[in-house]
Amino acid sequence: MIEFDNVSKRYPDGHEALSQVSFALDAGEMAFLTGHSGAGKSTLLKLIMLMERPSGGQLLVNGKSLSRLHKSQIPYYRRRVGVVFQNHQLLFDRSVFDNVALPMQVSGAERRDIERRVRAALDKVGLLSKEKLNPVQLSGGEQQRIGIARAVVHTPRILLADEPTGNLDPELSAEIMTLFEDFRNVGVSVLVATHDIALILAMDERVLTLNQGRLSEAARLAQA
Amino acid sequence: MRKPNSTLAAQPVRRSGAVESRSGWRSRLRAYVHSHRQNARESFQRMVDEPLQSVMTMLVVAIALALPAMLYVGVSSLQQLSGSWDSSAQMTLFLNKGAKDKAIKSLIARLESNTELAEIHYISPGQALDALQDSAGFGEALTLLDENPLPPVLLVVPIGEIEADVPRVEQLVKTLAMEPLVDDVQLDMKWLQRMQQILDIGRQITVLLGGALSLGVLLVVGNTIRLAIESRREEILVVKLVGGTNGFVRRPFLYTGLWYGVCGGLIAWLGVVLGQLWLGTTVTRLAALYQSDFALKSLGLDGMLVLIAFGGILGLVGAGLAVGRHIAQLEP
């Protein structure tokens, strides 16, 4: 589903965030992306989101090179990717429901469809009773879960998460991870950037480690 | 948190992905129309939520539209006035005051044989005085006069062919002025031509002013929209990240511009109508003094629709210019 082939990213200021990264993530596969801060985790996710373009190498998604994607096609591409942002990126001028509905609204879904799926997504993250509230009224952990509901509401084929458990207690973190696994189990490619080692240890998944822009894949930590 | 049993994770992933491929064009259209309605409503709500800012923008639009509209009303009212004389090159022949009836009669006979004249009306000093007494409130003053100060007058109208032919009309004026009994010839057309020219200038000023102020509206709406885009920067970035097209992001701002224009047009119409009511009575009274049923042309329903449509178009274009430049640049 996602294939990095010798991908490098050098920013205009000369800093090389990623150098010659290669890995592949299949449909229905889940992986953790780890590494110290500044190791290039966010850059890697941004490349998949087309927020940044690689300065070298090939990035293929669903067999197609992203560099061939025309600018006008980017929105349609992004609709097949769900992202959980580190800082939630919620909109505080509208209700929880409307925040989660956003990815469906932009793709021109029908209201009935939107309502059904938004409620299903909120139900999954346990916030169905709070759909009418403003995200401001919710705790950090709850806001994070709204972000997750928004990332999955349109059943994306790729799910990216940048420190999705940053604000959550261990119990809630584990539940979120179970949720991600559910998606993995129905064929979604899930890539979770985190430096929550305890969490990684608790899950038996692939671990990709970035170190100063270089990627290495350890044997599964849980097995080691 | 519940265990997965809902529609989300439970359904198999479709090979073709995304929601949109599933729904037919009919439901897409329905969703599209709904989205437009929602955008229009939300944009309006946003304006209501910031009344001061919105009203100021609308007033600027309204003033910019009302000024040329008022000028237009004025010019076309005068046009209407001159229109009633439009085709006539009527001349007024003032005769010597002491002219004898007999001499006048023979003059009329002579003029009647002139092939260039179509109509001849004689107004005796007595008739003129009566008319004057009846009108314009001079009655009282006129009784104080010892004798009738008015000269006998002949109104003559040239035949249709030469009416529009200024040199021939002027030649005719010269011929008529040579008649010994004729004291003075006044050509009403001259007056009319002058008025036509003034009206032409008025029309040009209306167009010029309208153009300049329209440009002003574009800039004002454009700037307001630009500020709105700036203040909703975060939102735009998020919308783009979840797959919102530039068109989707633009839409609410275009509606905002449209609303500014439409509301501005409506206010402009109200302003012009109120101005007419206020000026109208004065103008009518003044016109009555001059024996005219002249009244300001009213800016009716047509005018309202034109102002609203024009305002709407200006608002839309102004917003379009702003979003075209700024939204494509905003990339996450």
GROMACS .gro file of C-alpha atoms in nm, chain A residues 4-22 38-48 50-59 210 212-215, chain B residues 332:
model
   46
    4PHE     CA    1   0.926   0.410   0.020
    5ASP     CA    2   1.207   0.352  -0.226
    6ASN     CA    3   1.527   0.531  -0.130
    7VAL     CA    4   1.333   0.838  -0.026
    8SER     CA    5   1.529   1.139   0.092
    9LYS     CA    6   1.404   1.472   0.214
   10ARG     CA    7   1.633   1.768   0.232
   11TYR     CA    8   1.479   2.096   0.345
   12PRO     CA    9   1.576   2.422   0.173
   13ASP     CA   10   1.793   2.514   0.472
   14GLY     CA   11   2.014   2.211   0.399
   15HIS     CA   12   1.890   1.994   0.684
   16GLU     CA   13   1.844   1.637   0.569
   17ALA     CA   14   1.543   1.503   0.755
   18LEU     CA   15   1.530   1.168   0.581
   19SER     CA   16   1.804   0.992   0.390
   20GLN     CA   17   1.745   0.697   0.164
   21VAL     CA   18   1.452   0.553   0.349
   22SER     CA   19   1.310   0.232   0.211
   38GLY     CA   20   1.377   1.533   1.527
   39ALA     CA   21   1.465   1.194   1.385
   40GLY     CA   22   1.228   1.251   1.092
   41LYS     CA   23   0.905   1.084   1.205
   42SER     CA   24   0.690   1.382   1.126
   43THR     CA   25   0.863   1.441   0.796
   44LEU     CA   26   0.795   1.083   0.693
   45LEU     CA   27   0.425   1.122   0.774
   46LYS     CA   28   0.414   1.455   0.594
   47LEU     CA   29   0.552   1.292   0.281
   48ILE     CA   30   0.270   1.039   0.282
   50LEU     CA   31   0.176   1.516   0.050
   51MET     CA   32   0.237   1.808   0.284
   52GLU     CA   33   0.596   1.776   0.171
   53ARG     CA   34   0.749   1.636  -0.143
   54PRO     CA   35   1.054   1.408  -0.139
   55SER     CA   36   1.377   1.556  -0.269
   56GLY     CA   37   1.496   1.215  -0.383
   57GLY     CA   38   1.371   0.860  -0.435
   58GLN     CA   39   1.027   0.726  -0.509
   59LEU     CA   40   0.719   0.718  -0.289
  210LEU     CA   41   1.437   0.640   1.254
  212GLN     CA   42   1.894   1.094   1.221
  213GLY     CA   43   1.691   1.040   0.911
  214ARG     CA   44   1.797   0.680   0.854
  215LEU     CA   45   1.553   0.398   0.892
  556PRO     CA   46  -0.065   2.272   0.496
   0.00000   0.00000   0.00000
